[in-house]
Coordinates of C-alpha atoms in Angstrom, one line a residue:
M167 CA 75.3 -23.2 41.6
A168 CA 73.3 -26.4 40.9
E169 CA 71.0 -27.6 43.7
R170 CA 72.4 -30.7 45.3
T171 CA 69.3 -32.2 47.0
F172 CA 68.4 -35.9 46.5
Y173 CA 65.8 -35.3 43.8
A174 CA 67.7 -32.5 42.1
S175 CA 70.8 -34.7 41.8
L176 CA 68.7 -37.7 40.5
H177 CA 67.0 -35.6 37.9
R178 CA 70.3 -34.2 36.7
A179 CA 71.7 -37.6 36.4
W180 CA 68.7 -38.9 34.5
G181 CA 68.8 -35.9 32.2
D182 CA 72.4 -36.6 31.4
G183 CA 71.6 -40.2 30.6
R184 CA 73.0 -41.8 33.7
Y185 CA 70.7 -44.3 35.3
V186 CA 72.6 -47.2 36.8
C187 CA 73.2 -47.2 40.6
V188 CA 76.4 -49.2 41.3
G189 CA 76.2 -51.2 44.4
L190 CA 79.5 -51.4 46.4
D191 CA 79.3 -54.7 48.3
P192 CA 83.0 -55.7 48.4
D193 CA 83.4 -59.4 49.3
N194 CA 87.0 -60.2 49.9
V195 CA 86.6 -63.8 48.6
L196 CA 85.4 -62.5 45.2
I197 CA 87.9 -59.6 44.8
P198 CA 90.4 -60.5 42.0
D199 CA 93.6 -62.0 43.2
C200 CA 95.6 -59.3 41.3
I201 CA 94.8 -57.0 44.2
V202 CA 97.2 -58.0 47.0
G203 CA 97.8 -57.0 50.6
T204 CA 95.7 -57.0 53.7
V205 CA 91.9 -57.4 53.5
E206 CA 91.4 -53.7 54.2
R207 CA 93.9 -52.7 51.5
R208 CA 92.3 -55.1 49.0
I209 CA 88.8 -53.7 49.7
G210 CA 89.9 -50.1 49.5
E211 CA 91.7 -50.5 46.2
F212 CA 89.0 -52.6 44.7
C213 CA 86.2 -50.1 45.5
R214 CA 88.2 -47.1 44.4
T215 CA 89.0 -48.8 41.1
I216 CA 85.3 -49.7 40.5
V217 CA 84.3 -46.1 41.2
D218 CA 86.9 -44.9 38.7
A219 CA 85.6 -47.4 36.2
T220 CA 81.9 -46.7 36.4
E221 CA 81.6 -43.0 37.5
S222 CA 80.9 -41.8 34.0
V223 CA 77.6 -43.7 33.7
A224 CA 76.5 -44.0 37.3
S225 CA 73.8 -41.9 38.9
A226 CA 74.7 -43.1 42.3
F227 CA 76.8 -45.5 44.4
K228 CA 75.0 -47.6 47.0
I229 CA 77.4 -48.7 49.7
N230 CA 76.3 -51.6 52.0
S231 CA 77.7 -50.6 55.4
A232 CA 77.7 -54.2 56.6
F233 CA 80.5 -55.1 54.2
F234 CA 82.7 -52.6 56.0
E235 CA 81.4 -52.7 59.6
Q236 CA 82.4 -56.4 59.8
Y237 CA 86.1 -55.3 60.0
G238 CA 85.6 -53.0 63.0
V239 CA 87.5 -49.8 63.2
P240 CA 89.6 -50.4 60.0
G241 CA 86.3 -51.1 58.2
A242 CA 84.7 -47.9 59.5
R243 CA 87.7 -45.9 58.4
L244 CA 87.5 -47.6 54.9
L245 CA 83.8 -46.6 54.7
E246 CA 84.4 -43.0 55.5
E247 CA 87.4 -42.8 53.1
L248 CA 85.4 -44.4 50.3
I249 CA 82.6 -41.9 50.6
A250 CA 85.1 -39.0 50.7
Y251 CA 86.8 -40.4 47.6
I252 CA 83.5 -40.5 45.6
K253 CA 82.5 -37.0 46.7
D254 CA 85.9 -35.6 46.0
R255 CA 86.0 -37.1 42.4
Q256 CA 82.3 -36.8 41.5
P257 CA 80.4 -34.4 43.9
D258 CA 77.3 -34.7 41.8
R259 CA 77.0 -38.5 42.2
L260 CA 74.7 -39.6 45.0
V261 CA 76.2 -41.7 47.7
I262 CA 73.5 -44.0 49.2
L263 CA 74.5 -45.6 52.5
D264 CA 72.5 -48.9 52.7
A265 CA 72.5 -49.1 56.5
K266 CA 68.7 -49.7 57.1
R267 CA 68.5 -47.6 60.2
G268 CA 65.4 -47.4 62.4
D269 CA 65.2 -46.7 66.1
I270 CA 63.5 -44.3 68.5
D271 CA 63.8 -40.6 67.6
N272 CA 66.5 -39.7 70.1
T273 CA 68.7 -42.5 68.8
N274 CA 67.9 -41.7 65.2
R275 CA 69.1 -38.2 65.8
Y276 CA 72.6 -39.6 66.3
Y277 CA 72.3 -42.1 63.5
A278 CA 71.4 -39.2 61.1
R279 CA 74.3 -37.2 62.3
A280 CA 76.7 -40.1 61.8
V281 CA 75.4 -41.0 58.3
F282 CA 75.0 -37.5 56.9
D283 CA 77.4 -35.2 58.8
V284 CA 80.2 -37.6 59.8
L285 CA 80.3 -40.1 57.0
G286 CA 79.1 -37.6 54.4
A287 CA 76.5 -39.8 52.7
D288 CA 73.7 -38.2 50.7
V289 CA 71.0 -40.8 51.2
V290 CA 70.3 -43.5 53.7
T291 CA 68.0 -46.6 53.8
V292 CA 65.7 -46.9 56.8
H293 CA 63.0 -49.2 58.2
P294 CA 59.5 -47.8 58.7
Y295 CA 58.4 -49.9 61.6
M296 CA 58.4 -47.2 64.3
G297 CA 56.7 -44.6 62.2
Y298 CA 57.2 -40.9 61.2
E299 CA 58.0 -39.5 64.6
S300 CA 60.9 -41.9 65.1
L301 CA 62.3 -41.2 61.6
R302 CA 61.8 -37.4 61.9
P303 CA 65.6 -36.8 62.3
F304 CA 66.1 -38.3 58.8
L305 CA 62.9 -37.1 57.1
E306 CA 63.4 -33.5 58.1
R307 CA 66.8 -33.3 56.4
A308 CA 65.6 -31.6 53.2
D309 CA 69.2 -31.6 51.9
K310 CA 69.4 -35.4 52.2
G311 CA 67.5 -38.4 50.9
V312 CA 65.7 -41.2 52.8
I313 CA 64.8 -44.5 51.2
V314 CA 62.2 -46.4 53.1
M315 CA 62.1 -50.2 52.9
A316 CA 58.8 -51.2 51.4
A317 CA 58.9 -54.2 49.1
N318 CA 61.8 -56.7 48.8
S319 CA 61.9 -60.0 46.9
T320 CA 64.3 -61.8 49.3
P321 CA 63.1 -65.1 50.9
G322 CA 60.9 -64.4 53.9
A323 CA 60.1 -60.8 53.0
E324 CA 56.4 -61.8 52.4
E325 CA 56.0 -62.8 56.0
F326 CA 55.3 -59.2 57.0
Q327 CA 55.4 -57.2 53.7
G328 CA 52.5 -59.2 52.2
L329 CA 50.2 -58.9 55.2
M330 CA 46.9 -57.2 54.3
V331 CA 46.2 -54.1 56.4
G332 CA 44.0 -51.1 56.5
E333 CA 40.6 -50.3 54.9
P334 CA 40.3 -51.0 52.1
P335 CA 42.8 -53.8 52.7
R336 CA 46.1 -53.6 50.9
A337 CA 49.4 -55.3 51.2
M338 CA 51.7 -53.9 53.9
Y339 CA 54.3 -52.8 51.3
E340 CA 51.6 -50.8 49.5
H341 CA 50.5 -49.2 52.7
I342 CA 54.1 -48.2 53.4
G343 CA 54.4 -46.7 50.0
R344 CA 51.2 -44.8 50.3
T345 CA 52.2 -43.5 53.8
V346 CA 55.6 -42.4 52.6
A347 CA 54.3 -40.7 49.5
E348 CA 51.3 -39.0 51.1
N349 CA 52.4 -38.2 54.6
W350 CA 56.2 -38.5 55.1
N351 CA 57.5 -36.9 51.9
R352 CA 57.0 -33.3 53.3
A353 CA 60.6 -32.3 52.4
A354 CA 60.5 -34.0 49.0
N355 CA 63.3 -36.3 49.9
C356 CA 61.8 -39.7 50.1
S357 CA 62.0 -42.9 48.1
V358 CA 60.9 -46.6 48.7
T359 CA 62.3 -50.0 47.7
A360 CA 61.0 -52.6 45.3
G361 CA 62.4 -56.0 44.3
A362 CA 63.2 -56.5 40.6
T363 CA 62.3 -60.2 40.7
E364 CA 58.7 -59.4 41.4
P365 CA 57.6 -56.7 38.9
D366 CA 53.9 -57.0 39.9
K367 CA 54.8 -55.5 43.3
L368 CA 56.8 -52.8 41.6
A369 CA 53.8 -52.0 39.4
R370 CA 51.6 -51.7 42.5
L371 CA 54.1 -49.5 44.2
R372 CA 54.4 -47.2 41.2
A373 CA 50.6 -46.8 41.1
T374 CA 50.8 -46.0 44.8
V375 CA 53.7 -43.5 45.0
A376 CA 53.1 -41.7 41.6
D377 CA 56.4 -40.1 40.5
M378 CA 58.4 -40.6 43.7
P379 CA 61.7 -42.5 42.9
I380 CA 61.9 -46.2 43.7
L381 CA 65.2 -48.0 44.5
L382 CA 65.1 -51.1 42.4
L383 CA 66.9 -54.0 44.0
G384 CA 67.7 -57.5 42.8
L385 CA 68.9 -56.7 39.2
G386 CA 71.9 -58.4 37.6
A387 CA 73.1 -61.5 39.5
Q388 CA 69.8 -61.9 41.3
G389 CA 67.9 -62.3 38.0
G390 CA 65.4 -59.4 38.0
D391 CA 63.5 -58.9 34.8
L392 CA 64.8 -55.5 33.7
D393 CA 62.6 -55.0 30.7
E394 CA 59.4 -55.8 32.6
C395 CA 60.6 -53.6 35.5
L396 CA 61.1 -50.7 33.1
R397 CA 57.7 -51.2 31.6
V398 CA 55.8 -51.1 34.8
G399 CA 58.1 -49.1 37.1
R400 CA 59.0 -45.9 35.2
A401 CA 57.3 -42.8 36.4
R402 CA 55.1 -40.5 34.1
R403 CA 57.1 -37.3 34.6
N404 CA 60.6 -38.7 35.0
F405 CA 62.6 -41.9 34.8
G406 CA 61.5 -42.7 38.4
L407 CA 63.9 -45.6 39.2
I408 CA 67.2 -46.0 40.9
P409 CA 68.2 -49.4 39.4
N410 CA 70.9 -51.0 41.5
S411 CA 73.4 -53.5 40.3
S412 CA 76.1 -54.9 42.4
R413 CA 77.7 -58.3 41.7
A414 CA 77.1 -58.2 37.9
I415 CA 79.3 -55.1 37.7
L416 CA 81.7 -55.6 40.6
Y417 CA 82.6 -59.1 39.6
A418 CA 82.2 -59.0 35.8
S419 CA 85.7 -60.4 35.7
S420 CA 87.9 -62.1 38.2
G421 CA 91.1 -61.3 36.3
R422 CA 93.3 -58.3 35.8
D423 CA 90.8 -56.8 33.4
F424 CA 88.2 -56.5 36.2
A425 CA 88.0 -52.7 35.9
D426 CA 87.5 -52.8 32.1
A427 CA 84.9 -55.5 32.6
A428 CA 83.1 -53.4 35.2
T429 CA 83.1 -50.4 32.8
D430 CA 81.6 -52.5 30.0
A431 CA 79.0 -54.1 32.3
A432 CA 77.9 -50.7 33.7
R433 CA 77.8 -49.2 30.2
S434 CA 75.8 -52.1 28.8
F435 CA 73.4 -51.9 31.7
N436 CA 73.0 -48.2 31.3
R437 CA 72.3 -48.6 27.6
R438 CA 69.5 -51.1 28.4
L439 CA 68.1 -48.7 30.9
S440 CA 68.1 -45.8 28.4
G441 CA 66.5 -48.0 25.7
A442 CA 69.5 -47.5 23.4

């Protein structure tokens, strides 16, 4: 039976030519009008249809929990059902819960239980601010993945991520990358983030983390330079990137053909990633 750890699943997907990570950020305002019913029904049907349309080329699905949590109990139920749907259809596809957890160790113990054991996600995003000891409940789960927020290209990110720290001085995001790669990745289950709109930061992170995977954010609708990111961001021994695209795939069409359009967009993106 094939190993189903974070890295093993990624390497299998890359070896099969699947690279794109499809971001599931369902915005009710943007969901095509052909899907009718309550907000919860529209979101559920839309997400399941996108999964069906893109699963053949996707290495992973990244679900932003906020898009579901905003609806309270029905949203939490939708989130749990969506993860179960993906794992039932494609158990080899990674489910990344973009929840950006980060608290004291006792609280994180329950967050880890909720994310991994209740919801059934394979990977979670976390904040590094409180250090290794606080994140131990996530980091010690060798069967699961942990993506640590390092570099982002959103407005305001530079306020802290660009601070020069340590000796010799390096940017905070580089310090985070080095710390994760050299000290936190004891279970071989870690990754860090980089923004696709700033390839220079991606290049610095790649030099810092060696072959550790990097979740690449800001592609597609946010205008990241894919070709440059591939040039500077790929690892030496493997593909090395988890390139996420959300809106460019989800909303490739606002009509009844939205599923076919999503399939075409994901396939096109995957071809570019594979160099075909």
